[in-house]
Amino acid sequence: MPPENQKRIAETEVLRHIAREWKINGLQGWTEYQTNFTTSICQWDGIYCNELNTLVKIELPRLGLTGTISAELSVLSDLEIIDFSENMLTGTIPLEVKRMSALKGFNVAFNKIHGAIDGFLPSLKMLNASHNELNTILPNFGLTSTMEILDISYNRLGGEIPSTVGAMEMVKHLDLSFNQFIGTIPHSFGDMHDLKGLFLNDNRLMGTIPHTLLAESSGTSFQKKLEYLHLHHNDLSGTIPEGLSSHLQLKELYIDGNKFTGEIPLDICNMNLNGFPEMYSGGLEGSNGCNTVACPVNTVSPNGMFPCKHCTENEFSPYLGRDKNCFTLNEEVILQSLYTKTNGPMWKNNTGWKDKDICKFFGVRCNENGNVVAIELSDNGLTGEIPDLLGMLAYLEYLDLSSNKLDGTLPSDLRFAPLQYLDVSSNRLEGHVAPMLCMKDEINGNGIGGTFDCDLISCAPGTYSPIGRATSKVIAQENGQTNIQCQPCNRSTSRFLGAKHCGTIRLDRDEIAISDFFSYESNLMLALIVLCSFIATLAAVIIYRTRKVRQNHLLHIQNARRELGGYDTESCCTDVTESQHALRIKVRKLQADDDHTFCNDDDHSCAFSPSCSSRRIDGLELATLNEYEDETNSIISTNSRTSSLMRGSTASFTGRSISSDIGSSSVRSRSSELWLNAPNL
């Protein structure tokens, strides 16, 4: 049979499989899966072939399709365009599909696809995966240098935007809006010289507009092409750079809903942006060209632009383009906002917070005039987010919210309060300290000697110190104290601001890690108590005793065996090793012929019997892997079973291949090992 016929048969089988899996009805060709396929696939609805009768495009949008995207699509090796948009597809995008060498356009917008967005070949020019449930973007994403259109808006993507996105030098349309990105706008975005539309709105980005986005810094080609710049609804701060006016083709500039201060440069006001006619540059009462970009300071509007309304007495708006209400300056209202947004009724101590006298609120101190000067609510069970309004407390000098369970980001609005001391360590705050807050004088000694350092506010994610921040070198020298600096985490990680220790938080190959919700200075005894608490939850079915022999411990697990009318006891060896920040407990099953009274120091390959089965007790699955042949001689974690022991703790059974030569044959078996990591709490 000619190769082209074999290929067409294979392609037909793939489409038959898709038609059957997705139950496609009402389309020519596709419905024949219920009988026999007789129509040439080039005549099927949604299938397009070129002049050589080669299948190059498949378009099946808006058909209510359900199911997953089949990896068998990769058999259609000549496909250039795939469009499955506006359906109800689930699952992930198969790697085989991402690696299709001829693929130029891939559209799965408006589905329910999750997982990572990565792995596409450089040949891809258009990717639209918007309005899905994607939750991971890898650091090397963006290395497809030929990409022209990328739309991954309206997903659940978080973390920092990879700087490698800027490597897409040919991209014309980049839409990352309506996600959960944090951090700053990468400077590498200025390398995208063909960019016409950049949409970063509705994320949690902070920092300033990078100078590389300004036409004067990016060359004449970038200057001529940028038409749409959407930065609204983020946490961006600083001032609006005048260099934006050099983008001669700019039609839309949306910056509202951020924390920009100052004024709109006049050159930008005169560009007639955002669809407003030229007469709005003063032709209507209360309007001008600046208002069509953003309302000025101390004014607000529902959309952050014209028409703008002035704040009333006892209200204030320090930002351009404020699209909410003006900030209140009423201290009682501000404190009640803190109480409400941090779940005040569940605080450990909320004495007085329902009264009218704010100076009698627990944790609040006032000056002689009754103004709030200090809030001390450390280790008080606060949850939720820190309200922006706290920055409007005009006399607040001391704020301690450490050792709670606050999440979200650290509000840059705190820069408006006259803070001298700020402690938000040991919470779950993400992102970075806003640059404008880093530049605030006096706070924690910041600015003394002309030195400004974000670490004085809070240690960045991936770093730690015993107090969750650095101390001023100048103050430390003057007082004869030890200067404390934020140190990088090495093998472990710290994903939150203000960490006092590093704790690993992910499974990497066979190493199980524990999150960093715990304090570094907590002692080893508490760690042992937590481990014992875990074992106690299994007490109904597990009899536990330990015997210390040669630094090893013996663990017995007794299982009821109805068919035997009694119990079957399994014995395991455990050893405990200590590292700087963690205890590691390794449990090994003894062989039937091993001595069950002690564990040998060199006993490193005890295997669970193949007759052992999985057991689920109190939500923890104790799973064993039966012996089977394996081609490798290393620990493999892809088949590991992981179960939650407690918040922040994990355990996993992993398999280790063991080789033993018998004559001319080699027998490879896999032994199960339970690993449990816990921090030095």
XYZ file of C-alpha atoms in Angstrom:
681
model
C 0.000 0.000 0.000
C 1.406 3.423 -0.938
C 2.604 5.498 2.049
C 0.118 8.265 1.295
C -2.733 5.759 1.567
C -1.409 4.448 4.854
C -1.210 7.996 6.155
C -4.787 8.770 5.104
C -6.037 5.604 6.816
C -4.232 6.636 10.006
C -5.703 10.137 9.821
C -9.187 8.736 9.293
C -8.794 6.481 12.325
C -7.777 9.449 14.464
C -10.802 11.456 13.371
C -13.014 8.418 13.898
C -11.679 8.198 17.459
C -12.319 11.914 18.082
C -15.836 11.689 16.638
C -16.590 8.735 18.880
C -15.105 10.261 22.018
C -16.755 13.653 21.557
C -19.999 12.212 20.150
C -20.039 14.743 17.343
C -23.450 14.843 15.701
C -25.020 16.931 12.968
C -21.835 17.485 10.973
C -21.106 15.932 7.622
C -18.632 13.100 7.899
C -18.314 13.158 11.685
C -21.645 11.452 12.322
C -20.567 8.416 10.325
C -18.796 7.027 13.370
C -22.160 5.448 14.157
C -21.988 3.433 10.919
C -19.087 3.271 8.464
C -16.897 6.106 7.236
C -17.402 6.594 3.522
C -17.030 10.352 3.022
C -13.525 11.599 2.261
C -12.210 13.434 5.315
C -11.439 16.491 3.181
C -15.209 16.834 2.725
C -16.024 16.667 6.424
C -17.403 19.776 8.084
C -14.614 21.637 9.861
C -11.842 19.819 7.999
C -9.737 21.707 5.480
C -7.224 20.243 3.041
C -4.793 22.022 0.747
C -4.389 21.589 -3.004
C -2.342 18.448 -2.384
C -5.247 16.926 -0.467
C -3.256 17.230 2.769
C -5.212 17.838 5.978
C -3.986 21.224 7.268
C -6.789 22.666 9.392
C -9.458 21.420 11.789
C -12.050 23.858 13.149
C -14.793 22.713 15.530
C -15.821 25.801 17.549
C -19.099 26.365 19.417
C -20.370 22.776 19.241
C -20.776 22.043 22.955
C -18.078 19.369 22.772
C -17.167 17.609 26.022
C -14.243 15.403 26.964
C -10.497 15.884 26.653
C -8.123 16.733 23.827
C -6.701 13.502 22.464
C -2.949 13.033 22.140
C -3.726 11.118 18.932
C -4.147 14.481 17.210
C -0.381 14.431 16.823
C -0.832 11.738 14.157
C -2.230 14.521 11.959
C 1.324 15.705 11.447
C 0.530 18.263 8.716
C -2.009 20.199 10.780
C -1.295 23.916 10.826
C -4.460 25.215 12.509
C -6.496 23.694 15.374
C -9.603 25.503 16.627
C -11.629 23.893 19.432
C -12.759 27.183 20.976
C -16.021 27.818 22.839
C -16.724 24.238 23.861
C -16.645 22.457 27.220
C -13.389 20.560 26.892
C -11.540 19.612 30.079
C -8.202 18.101 31.026
C -4.807 19.367 29.928
C -3.205 20.097 26.571
C -1.288 16.920 25.648
C 2.440 17.342 25.187
C 2.197 15.435 21.901
C -0.088 18.158 20.542
C 2.224 20.919 21.757
C 5.102 19.279 19.895
C 3.383 19.138 16.489
C 6.048 20.585 14.203
C 3.714 22.048 11.554
C 1.311 23.679 14.027
C 1.045 27.446 13.567
C -2.268 28.289 15.228
C -3.889 26.727 18.308
C -7.191 28.057 19.675
C -8.855 26.465 22.706
C -10.384 29.633 24.164
C -13.533 29.398 26.297
C -13.156 25.837 27.580
C -12.304 24.323 30.974
C -8.734 23.284 30.303
C -6.318 23.330 33.236
C -2.654 22.643 33.914
C 0.452 24.321 32.543
C 0.850 26.527 29.515
C 4.235 25.614 28.073
C 6.092 23.277 25.758
C 4.976 24.581 22.357
C 7.445 24.439 19.492
C 8.943 27.648 18.053
C 6.873 27.200 14.880
C 3.695 28.275 16.705
C 2.562 31.772 15.719
C -0.849 32.060 17.385
C -1.956 30.680 20.755
C -5.336 31.529 22.251
C -6.015 29.699 25.503
C -8.022 32.477 27.134
C -11.029 31.881 29.383
C -9.851 28.538 30.752
C -8.555 27.264 34.092
C -4.822 27.205 33.386
C -2.855 27.618 36.603
C 0.842 27.240 35.773
C 3.225 29.192 33.583
C 6.790 27.902 33.638
C 9.899 30.137 33.827
C 11.030 29.213 30.308
C 7.705 30.089 28.720
C 8.044 32.569 25.880
C 10.974 31.035 24.059
C 8.827 30.599 20.936
C 10.442 33.508 19.138
C 8.048 33.400 16.162
C 4.897 33.902 18.260
C 2.778 36.768 16.929
C -0.429 36.471 18.963
C -0.543 35.190 22.546
C -3.753 35.386 24.554
C -3.873 33.556 27.887
C -6.195 36.024 29.600
C -8.952 35.011 32.019
C -7.139 32.072 33.604
C -5.732 31.323 37.050
C -2.097 31.946 36.260
C -0.089 33.303 39.170
C 3.413 34.047 40.299
C 5.695 36.428 38.482
C 5.523 36.905 34.722
C 8.542 35.039 33.293
C 11.078 37.458 31.849
C 11.471 35.030 28.933
C 8.123 36.262 27.602
C 10.101 39.238 26.347
C 12.025 36.875 24.054
C 8.996 36.773 21.742
C 10.405 39.565 19.616
C 7.819 39.120 16.847
C 4.731 39.195 19.060
C 2.144 41.777 18.046
C -0.633 41.042 20.535
C 0.126 39.968 24.119
C -2.781 39.529 26.523
C -2.080 38.344 30.085
C -5.039 40.158 31.641
C -7.441 38.824 34.266
C -5.006 36.461 35.951
C -3.237 36.524 39.315
C 0.249 37.628 38.305
C 2.317 39.361 40.960
C 5.690 41.073 40.939
C 6.755 43.721 38.463
C 6.440 44.190 34.711
C 9.542 42.537 33.181
C 11.993 44.968 31.615
C 12.389 42.480 28.755
C 8.969 43.549 27.425
C 10.755 46.455 25.805
C 12.452 43.980 23.441
C 9.157 43.173 21.705
C 9.598 45.726 18.933
C 6.579 44.615 16.866
C 4.162 44.916 19.775
C 0.899 46.683 18.984
C -1.223 45.640 21.951
C -0.080 44.928 25.529
C -2.811 43.927 27.974
C -1.706 43.384 31.584
C -4.805 44.682 33.318
C -6.612 43.023 36.236
C -3.667 41.315 37.872
C -1.724 42.126 41.047
C 1.338 43.684 39.459
C 3.264 46.262 41.438
C 6.202 48.558 40.899
C 6.540 51.276 38.304
C 6.144 51.360 34.528
C 9.564 50.120 33.323
C 11.550 52.600 31.283
C 12.017 49.940 28.585
C 8.339 50.346 27.680
C 8.932 53.949 26.751
C 9.376 54.592 23.069
C 12.426 56.753 23.649
C 14.172 53.768 25.251
C 13.048 51.127 22.794
C 13.945 52.452 19.357
C 11.926 53.909 16.539
C 10.212 50.661 15.493
C 8.571 50.207 18.889
C 7.715 53.889 18.938
C 5.699 53.620 15.734
C 3.730 50.445 16.487
C 2.339 50.385 20.043
C -1.373 51.228 19.876
C -2.953 49.710 22.996
C -1.505 49.743 26.511
C -3.846 48.425 29.211
C -2.383 48.515 32.717
C -5.535 49.223 34.720
C -6.594 47.436 37.907
C -3.208 46.483 39.296
C -1.040 47.770 42.154
C 1.327 49.817 40.004
C 2.734 52.943 41.601
C 5.035 55.873 40.956
C 4.266 58.537 38.374
C 3.199 58.387 34.738
C 6.357 58.767 32.623
C 6.256 61.490 30.013
C 8.003 59.161 27.570
C 4.711 57.365 26.903
C 3.749 60.286 24.684
C 6.464 59.227 22.234
C 4.318 56.273 21.185
C 2.917 58.142 18.208
C 0.340 55.483 17.278
C -1.024 55.105 20.810
C -4.831 54.978 20.814
C -5.661 53.551 24.240
C -3.887 54.100 27.553
C -5.727 52.744 30.594
C -4.011 53.227 33.946
C -6.986 53.606 36.311
C -7.366 51.438 39.392
C -3.664 51.580 40.261
C -1.704 53.622 42.786
C -0.097 56.195 40.550
C 0.468 59.636 42.029
C 1.368 63.044 40.649
C -0.143 64.380 37.427
C -0.660 63.163 33.873
C 2.048 64.696 31.638
C 0.530 67.344 29.393
C 1.874 65.725 26.210
C -0.157 62.606 27.021
C -3.262 64.679 27.767
C -3.078 66.147 24.254
C -3.065 62.780 22.463
C -6.892 62.368 22.436
C -6.702 58.848 23.848
C -9.279 56.230 24.805
C -11.853 57.090 22.170
C -12.722 60.528 23.535
C -13.179 63.185 20.840
C -10.907 66.203 20.753
C -13.611 68.467 22.182
C -13.136 66.741 25.559
C -9.861 68.626 25.925
C -11.785 71.431 27.622
C -14.922 71.540 25.465
C -17.124 70.256 28.301
C -17.339 71.663 31.804
C -14.949 69.969 34.175
C -13.272 67.986 31.432
C -9.832 68.081 29.886
C -7.537 65.768 28.012
C -5.982 64.531 31.241
C -9.328 63.409 32.629
C -9.841 61.169 29.611
C -6.803 59.170 30.747
C -7.293 59.230 34.526
C -9.049 61.332 37.137
C -6.622 63.575 39.050
C -5.659 63.188 42.698
C -8.489 63.727 45.199
C -11.173 62.883 42.636
C -12.880 59.624 41.722
C -15.243 58.128 39.166
C -16.707 54.651 38.569
C -14.274 53.990 35.712
C -11.388 56.156 36.919
C -11.808 58.620 34.033
C -14.035 61.518 33.024
C -16.431 62.537 34.503
C -14.530 62.916 37.787
C -16.026 63.773 41.190
C -14.167 65.580 43.972
C -13.787 63.920 47.363
C -15.780 65.499 50.187
C -14.501 66.775 53.528
C -12.862 64.090 55.689
C -12.168 62.040 52.551
C -9.063 61.706 50.451
C -7.843 60.046 47.260
C -4.057 60.147 46.793
C -4.112 58.293 43.477
C -4.681 59.068 39.828
C -7.585 57.239 38.234
C -9.227 56.174 41.475
C -12.188 54.022 40.379
C -13.644 53.376 43.813
C -14.830 55.616 46.604
C -12.583 58.191 48.200
C -10.642 56.983 51.223
C -12.191 57.929 54.524
C -10.039 59.664 57.102
C -12.336 58.573 59.941
C -10.189 56.450 62.248
C -13.096 54.417 63.621
C -14.198 53.446 60.108
C -10.621 52.501 59.208
C -10.223 50.287 62.285
C -13.579 48.626 61.650
C -12.358 47.871 58.139
C -9.354 46.092 59.670
C -11.659 44.179 62.025
C -14.007 43.120 59.234
C -11.418 42.173 56.614
C -9.316 40.113 59.024
C -12.218 38.147 60.537
C -12.321 40.061 63.811
C -14.961 37.863 65.502
C -12.479 34.966 65.336
C -9.499 36.849 66.801
C -7.947 35.423 69.946
C -8.649 38.727 71.672
C -11.066 41.321 70.278
C -11.932 43.066 73.519
C -13.486 46.485 72.967
C -13.639 46.293 69.176
C -17.424 46.486 69.215
C -17.403 49.628 71.337
C -17.248 53.216 70.129
C -14.102 54.276 71.981
C -11.318 53.261 69.576
C -8.676 53.951 72.219
C -10.063 51.026 74.236
C -9.793 48.554 71.354
C -7.459 45.692 72.234
C -4.067 46.299 70.642
C -4.726 49.981 69.853
C -2.847 52.875 71.458
C -3.775 56.526 71.089
C -2.004 59.804 71.782
C -3.278 62.465 74.157
C -5.578 63.787 71.422
C -7.242 60.427 70.876
C -5.548 59.688 67.546
C -4.389 56.146 66.775
C -0.589 55.946 66.961
C -0.040 52.195 67.355
C -1.701 48.894 66.436
C -0.239 45.781 68.073
C -2.082 42.610 67.016
C 0.761 40.113 66.762
C -0.201 36.435 67.087
C -3.891 37.247 67.432
C -5.450 34.939 64.843
C -5.957 37.495 62.080
C -6.880 36.041 58.682
C -7.700 37.630 55.338
C -6.013 40.653 53.773
C -4.537 43.831 55.208
C -6.900 46.669 54.191
C -5.497 49.541 52.145
C -7.284 51.958 54.467
C -4.682 51.473 57.206
C -2.434 53.786 55.227
C -4.918 56.604 55.805
C -4.303 56.642 59.589
C -2.617 60.021 59.720
C -0.866 59.454 63.081
C -0.022 55.751 62.901
C 3.643 55.204 63.841
C 3.694 51.576 64.990
C 2.074 48.589 63.247
C 2.699 44.975 64.308
C 0.626 42.322 62.519
C 3.241 39.562 62.724
C 2.628 35.856 63.382
C -0.898 35.740 61.992
C -2.380 34.113 58.890
C -2.778 37.175 56.706
C -2.600 36.601 52.963
C -2.703 38.716 49.824
C -0.052 41.395 49.385
C 1.442 44.138 51.535
C -0.479 47.338 50.662
C 1.688 50.088 49.241
C -0.840 52.522 50.771
C 0.984 52.121 54.088
C 3.499 54.635 52.754
C 1.019 57.422 53.487
C 1.018 56.712 57.241
C 3.922 58.159 59.290
C 5.114 54.667 60.205
C 8.373 54.238 62.081
C 7.951 50.536 62.864
C 6.299 47.846 60.727
C 6.320 44.077 61.324
C 4.328 41.723 59.087
C 6.615 38.692 59.452
C 5.363 35.108 59.732
C 2.215 35.566 57.677
C 1.256 34.323 54.222
C 1.803 37.530 52.295
C 2.928 37.038 48.705
C 4.628 39.215 46.148
C 7.202 41.858 46.981
C 7.331 45.041 48.994
C 6.062 47.828 46.754
C 8.941 50.063 45.581
C 7.194 53.193 46.847
C 6.977 51.642 50.320
C 10.661 50.689 50.123
C 11.464 54.356 49.562
C 9.640 55.518 52.684
C 11.850 57.357 55.174
C 12.325 56.249 58.791
C 10.265 53.054 58.690
C 12.384 50.406 60.495
C 15.380 52.698 60.046
C 14.934 52.974 56.298
C 16.617 55.928 54.621
C 19.077 56.551 57.456
C 22.401 57.457 55.918
C 20.720 57.726 52.537
C 20.229 53.956 52.284
C 16.851 52.536 51.283
C 16.300 48.794 51.362
C 13.123 46.740 50.892
C 14.586 44.102 53.234
C 14.183 46.565 56.108
C 10.440 46.294 55.540
C 10.264 42.532 55.011
C 12.454 39.720 53.692
C 11.539 38.905 50.098
C 10.182 35.472 49.113
C 13.040 32.992 48.920
C 14.916 34.694 51.770
C 14.631 34.733 55.546
C 16.015 36.137 58.776
C 15.349 35.349 62.452
C 13.045 38.394 62.653
C 11.622 38.225 59.131
C 13.384 41.385 57.968
C 16.773 43.083 58.013
C 17.972 45.659 60.500
C 19.599 48.984 59.749
C 23.390 48.779 59.760
C 23.616 52.347 61.034
C 21.278 51.739 63.981
C 22.943 48.418 64.791
C 26.375 50.062 64.907
C 25.156 52.962 67.021
C 23.546 50.626 69.561
C 26.289 48.000 69.492
C 23.877 45.374 68.194
C 24.325 42.572 65.695
C 23.242 43.580 62.229
C 20.669 41.160 60.794
C 20.335 40.624 57.050
C 17.921 38.548 54.969
C 19.643 35.378 53.809
C 18.775 33.344 50.688
C 17.194 29.951 51.126
C 19.395 27.256 49.661
C 17.906 23.802 49.156
C 14.573 24.732 50.679
C 12.240 27.584 49.791
C 10.202 30.350 51.350
C 7.299 31.529 49.258
C 6.067 34.275 51.577
C 7.215 37.720 52.625
C 8.793 38.049 56.041
C 9.852 34.436 56.531
C 11.763 33.595 59.694
C 12.968 30.271 58.306
C 13.102 28.343 55.074
C 10.890 25.326 54.629
C 10.538 23.249 51.483
C 7.063 23.231 49.992
C 7.066 20.893 47.019
C 7.730 17.304 46.002
C 10.924 17.146 43.969
C 11.668 13.629 42.768
C 11.632 11.506 45.934
C 12.116 14.259 48.465
C 8.962 15.213 50.293
C 8.875 18.659 51.763
C 6.912 20.649 54.241
C 5.569 24.175 53.923
C 6.941 27.182 55.690
C 3.988 28.098 57.858
C 6.041 27.499 61.008
C 8.476 29.652 62.936
C 12.183 29.036 62.650
C 12.863 29.522 66.320
C 10.383 26.845 67.453
C 12.233 23.984 69.084
C 12.863 20.359 68.175
C 10.667 19.049 70.956
C 7.572 20.515 69.298
C 8.550 18.745 66.083
C 8.548 15.417 67.883
C 5.169 16.227 69.416
C 3.709 16.921 65.965
C 5.100 13.654 64.624
C 3.662 11.730 67.536
C 0.291 13.425 66.968
C 0.289 12.133 63.421
C 0.969 8.578 64.595
C -1.787 8.906 67.213
C -4.400 9.509 64.507
C -3.729 5.965 63.296
C -3.948 4.454 66.790
C -7.204 2.579 66.157
C -5.525 0.215 63.691
C -1.794 0.675 64.317
C 0.127 -0.580 67.343
C 3.226 1.470 67.709
C 6.311 0.793 69.716
C 9.891 1.835 69.213
C 13.180 0.321 70.318
C 16.377 2.263 69.943
C 19.141 -0.024 68.782
C 22.214 1.342 67.008
C 20.379 4.652 66.394
C 17.512 2.829 64.605
C 13.903 2.366 65.648
C 11.579 -0.574 65.078
C 8.007 0.042 63.897
C 5.366 -2.714 63.972
C 2.086 -2.459 62.035
C -0.565 -5.009 63.017
C -3.354 -5.709 60.514
C -6.469 -7.752 61.103
C -6.644 -10.789 58.787
C -10.169 -12.140 58.850
C -9.325 -15.146 56.716
C -6.706 -16.196 59.268
C -8.838 -15.376 62.253
C -6.137 -13.239 63.773
C -3.575 -10.595 62.982
C -0.748 -10.212 60.527
C 2.106 -8.138 61.877
C 4.408 -6.219 59.534
C 7.668 -4.874 60.896
C 9.487 -1.843 59.592
C 12.856 -0.304 60.279
C 13.056 3.446 60.681
C 15.984 5.763 60.997
C 15.975 9.451 61.790
C 18.429 11.921 60.330
C 18.636 15.578 61.209
C 19.491 18.429 58.871
C 19.644 22.130 59.601
C 15.936 22.727 59.166
C 14.261 19.316 59.046
C 13.876 15.837 60.454
C 13.668 13.002 57.963
C 12.171 9.691 59.018
C 12.672 6.716 56.717
C 10.542 3.599 57.244
C 11.666 0.286 55.742
C 9.732 -2.976 55.795
C 11.636 -5.965 57.186
C 11.879 -9.137 55.119
C 10.201 -12.264 56.454
C 13.540 -13.826 57.398
C 14.880 -10.716 59.146
C 15.254 -10.542 62.879
C 12.219 -8.596 64.139
C 13.874 -7.517 67.369
C 16.290 -4.974 65.988
C 17.313 -3.160 62.803
C 20.766 -3.452 61.330
C 22.599 -0.252 60.523
C 23.242 -1.478 56.993
C 19.657 -2.575 56.426
C 18.813 -0.208 53.566
C 16.695 -2.326 51.256
C 13.906 -3.877 53.304
C 10.992 -4.453 50.952
C 7.274 -4.477 51.568
C 5.826 -7.858 50.794
C 3.842 -8.031 47.526
C 0.928 -9.368 49.555
C 0.569 -6.083 51.394
C -2.317 -3.920 50.217
C -3.294 -0.281 50.386
C -5.033 0.839 53.534
C -6.793 4.151 54.153
C -6.944 5.328 57.738
C -8.197 8.765 58.789
C -7.555 10.148 55.345
C -3.964 8.826 55.158
C -3.332 6.161 52.564
C -0.581 3.684 53.448
C 0.198 2.216 50.060
C 2.639 -0.478 49.017
C 3.971 -1.182 45.556
C 4.073 -4.802 44.441
C 7.268 -6.160 42.970
C 7.630 -5.815 39.248
C 10.378 -5.679 36.661
C 11.941 -2.330 35.995
C 14.590 -1.237 33.522
C 16.213 1.286 35.808
C 18.207 1.091 38.974
C 17.211 4.314 40.628
C 14.514 5.834 42.778
C 11.487 6.765 40.695
C 8.952 9.229 42.055
C 6.418 9.452 39.228
C 4.362 6.667 40.761
C 4.750 7.852 44.341
C 1.621 8.163 46.412
C 1.398 11.300 48.474
C -1.096 11.974 51.245
C -1.637 14.895 53.586
C -0.677 14.245 57.192
C -1.485 17.669 58.534
C -1.455 21.184 57.169
C 1.976 21.712 55.720
C 3.175 18.106 56.136
C 3.329 15.358 53.543
C 4.335 11.724 53.309
C 5.035 9.594 50.282
C 5.784 5.997 49.423
C 8.456 5.740 46.771
C 9.908 2.781 44.945
C 13.568 1.839 44.805
C 14.700 -0.666 42.170
C 16.874 -3.484 43.465
C 18.928 -5.679 41.125
C 20.142 -9.179 41.878
C 21.915 -11.362 39.345
C 20.836 -15.014 39.244
C 22.832 -16.926 36.690
C 22.481 -15.183 33.371
C 19.276 -13.364 34.275
C 18.810 -10.204 36.254
C 15.813 -9.773 38.532
C 14.748 -6.247 39.284
C 12.195 -5.580 41.986
C 10.880 -2.466 43.639
C 10.741 -1.903 47.380
C 8.411 0.584 49.012
C 9.756 3.215 51.344
C 7.818 5.763 53.370
C 9.402 9.189 53.687
C 8.143 11.817 56.096
C 9.655 15.292 56.365
C 8.905 17.719 59.153
C 10.520 21.020 60.089
C 12.434 21.826 63.207
C 9.312 23.435 64.553
